[in-house]
Amino acid sequence: MQSVKIIEIKTKHHPELGSLSFFEAEKDIDFSVKRIYYTYGVPEAGQRGGHAHKKLQQVLFCPYGAIEFILDDGQSREHVLLDDPAKALVLGSGIWRDMIWRQAGSVLCVGASAWYDAEDYIRDYAMFKQMVQEGYWHED
Ligand code: T46
């Protein structure tokens, strides 16, 4: 699916002292990170999301637990499970996302390309579908 990428986060493992994962904006992802937010304390089977973004790009990772993403570009759907701290999902604009917490206490961390802007959200699925049909995200 265009605008959806799964990347492996570079990781250094230590035989006794665990692992350290890192990624660098504008190198491992092709945008700079202007905002960081994280979601936690969600019960098992809790659902969040239910929106798409007009412009925002994000890198999402789950340092603890398991979170399922149901991604929809208006034509097809794809399920992605973030259950590995060294795996990240890079989401461009124009992707509807629903998230289901598959493990209580799972933590979702996000690096976003822009400051928070409520106007960038599309929270009405019918409107999202209409924007896809009208070519809102169409690249020439
Ligand atoms: C996304 C998924 C993965 C702010 O005031 N500032 C912020 O930076 C964010 C992200 C949210 N908020 C407010 C807006 C709402 O009043 O926090 C409240 C909860 O946000 P929302 O219902 O959008 O949360 P999720 O978990 O459904 O969605 C979030 C992001 O908003 C969204 O961009 O892609 O995580």
Coordinates of C-alpha atoms and ligand atoms in Angstrom, one line a residue:
M1 CA 0.0 0.0 0.0
Q2 CA 1.4 3.4 -1.0
S3 CA 2.1 5.7 2.0
V4 CA 2.6 2.7 4.3
K5 CA 6.1 1.3 5.1
I6 CA 7.3 -1.0 7.8
I7 CA 10.9 -0.4 8.7
E8 CA 13.3 -2.2 11.0
I9 CA 14.7 0.2 13.6
K10 CA 18.5 -0.1 14.0
T11 CA 19.2 -2.0 17.2
K12 CA 22.3 -2.7 19.3
H13 CA 22.1 -5.8 21.4
H14 CA 24.1 -6.4 24.5
P15 CA 24.4 -10.0 25.7
E16 CA 23.4 -9.2 29.3
L17 CA 22.1 -5.7 29.3
G18 CA 19.4 -5.8 26.7
S19 CA 19.0 -3.8 23.6
L20 CA 18.9 -0.2 22.4
S21 CA 17.0 0.8 19.3
F22 CA 17.3 4.1 17.5
F23 CA 16.3 5.9 14.3
E24 CA 17.4 9.2 12.8
A25 CA 15.0 11.6 11.2
E26 CA 15.7 12.6 7.6
K27 CA 17.9 9.5 7.4
D28 CA 15.9 6.5 8.3
I29 CA 12.6 8.4 7.7
D30 CA 12.4 11.1 5.0
F31 CA 10.9 13.8 7.2
S32 CA 11.9 15.7 10.3
V33 CA 10.1 15.1 13.6
K34 CA 8.4 18.2 15.0
R35 CA 6.3 16.5 17.7
I36 CA 6.4 13.4 19.8
Y37 CA 3.5 11.8 21.6
Y38 CA 2.7 8.5 23.2
T39 CA -0.4 6.5 24.2
Y40 CA -0.5 4.2 27.2
G41 CA -2.8 2.8 29.8
V42 CA -5.1 1.4 27.1
P43 CA -6.9 -1.9 28.1
E44 CA -6.7 -5.0 26.1
A45 CA -9.1 -4.8 23.0
G46 CA -9.2 -1.0 23.5
Q47 CA -9.7 0.8 20.1
R48 CA -8.4 4.2 19.1
G49 CA -7.9 6.0 15.9
G50 CA -10.8 6.2 13.4
H51 CA -9.3 9.0 11.3
A52 CA -6.9 9.9 8.5
H53 CA -4.6 12.9 8.1
K54 CA -4.6 15.5 5.2
K55 CA -0.9 16.1 5.3
L56 CA 0.7 14.6 8.5
Q57 CA 3.5 12.0 8.2
Q58 CA 4.3 9.8 11.2
V59 CA 6.6 7.1 12.4
L60 CA 5.0 4.8 14.9
F61 CA 6.5 2.1 17.1
C62 CA 5.5 0.0 20.1
P63 CA 8.4 -0.3 22.6
Y64 CA 6.2 -2.6 24.8
G65 CA 3.3 -4.8 23.9
A66 CA 1.3 -5.5 20.8
I67 CA -0.9 -3.1 18.9
E68 CA -2.8 -4.0 15.6
F69 CA -3.3 -1.3 12.9
I70 CA -6.0 -1.6 10.4
L71 CA -4.9 0.7 7.5
D72 CA -7.2 1.8 4.7
D73 CA -6.2 3.9 1.7
G74 CA -9.8 4.1 0.4
Q75 CA -9.2 1.2 -2.0
S76 CA -7.9 -1.7 0.2
R77 CA -7.2 -2.6 3.8
E78 CA -4.0 -3.9 5.4
H79 CA -3.4 -5.2 8.9
V80 CA -0.1 -4.5 10.6
L81 CA 0.9 -5.8 14.0
L82 CA 3.4 -3.8 15.9
D83 CA 4.7 -6.3 18.5
D84 CA 8.4 -5.8 18.3
P85 CA 10.3 -2.8 19.7
A86 CA 12.6 -2.8 16.7
K87 CA 9.8 -2.5 14.1
A88 CA 8.3 0.8 13.0
L89 CA 5.4 1.8 10.8
V90 CA 5.8 4.9 8.7
L91 CA 2.5 6.4 7.7
G92 CA 2.1 9.1 5.1
S93 CA -1.1 11.2 4.6
G94 CA -4.4 9.8 3.3
I95 CA -4.4 6.6 5.3
W96 CA -7.4 5.9 7.5
R97 CA -6.2 4.1 10.7
D98 CA -7.9 2.1 13.4
M99 CA -5.8 0.7 16.2
I100 CA -6.6 -2.2 18.5
W101 CA -4.6 -2.9 21.7
R102 CA -3.8 -6.6 21.6
Q103 CA -2.1 -6.5 25.0
A104 CA -3.1 -4.4 28.0
G105 CA -0.5 -1.8 28.8
S106 CA 1.0 -1.7 25.3
V107 CA 2.7 1.6 24.6
L108 CA 2.5 3.5 21.3
C109 CA 5.1 6.1 20.5
V110 CA 4.8 8.4 17.6
G111 CA 7.1 10.9 15.9
A112 CA 5.1 13.4 13.8
S113 CA 6.1 15.7 10.9
A114 CA 4.1 18.7 12.2
W115 CA 2.7 20.3 15.4
Y116 CA -0.7 19.3 16.5
D117 CA -3.4 20.7 14.2
A118 CA -7.0 19.5 14.7
E119 CA -7.8 20.8 11.1
D120 CA -5.5 18.1 9.6
Y121 CA -7.8 15.3 10.8
I122 CA -10.5 13.7 8.8
R123 CA -12.7 11.9 11.3
D124 CA -15.6 11.1 9.0
Y125 CA -15.1 7.9 6.9
A126 CA -17.6 8.9 4.2
M127 CA -15.7 12.2 3.8
F128 CA -12.4 10.3 3.6
K129 CA -13.7 8.0 0.8
Q130 CA -15.0 11.0 -1.1
M131 CA -11.6 12.8 -0.8
V132 CA -9.9 9.6 -2.1
Q133 CA -12.3 9.5 -5.0
E134 CA -11.7 13.1 -5.8
G135 CA -8.0 12.5 -5.9
Y136 CA -7.1 14.7 -2.9
W137 CA -3.9 12.7 -2.3
H138 CA -3.3 11.9 -6.0
E139 CA 0.4 12.4 -7.0
D140 CA 1.0 13.5 -10.6
Ligands
T46_1 C1 -2.8 9.2 15.1 C2 -2.9 8.0 16.0 C3 -1.9 7.0 15.7 C4 -3.5 16.8 21.3 O1 -3.9 17.8 21.9 N1 -2.2 16.9 20.8 C5 -1.6 15.8 20.1 O2 -0.4 15.9 19.7 C6 -2.4 14.6 19.9 C7 -1.8 13.5 19.1 C8 -3.7 14.6 20.4 N2 -4.2 15.7 21.1 C9 -5.6 15.6 21.6 C10 -6.7 15.4 20.6 C11 -7.7 14.7 21.4 O3 -8.5 15.6 22.2 O4 -5.6 14.4 22.4 C12 -6.9 13.8 22.3 C13 -6.8 12.3 21.9 O5 -6.4 12.3 20.5 P1 -7.0 11.2 19.4 O6 -8.4 10.9 19.8 O7 -6.8 11.8 18.1 O8 -6.1 10.0 19.7 P2 -5.9 8.6 18.9 O9 -5.1 7.7 19.7 O10 -7.2 8.2 18.3 O11 -5.0 9.1 17.6 C14 -3.6 9.5 17.8 C15 -3.3 10.7 17.0 O12 -4.2 11.8 17.3 C16 -3.4 10.5 15.5 O13 -2.7 11.6 14.8 O14 -2.4 9.0 13.9 O15 -2.8 8.4 17.4

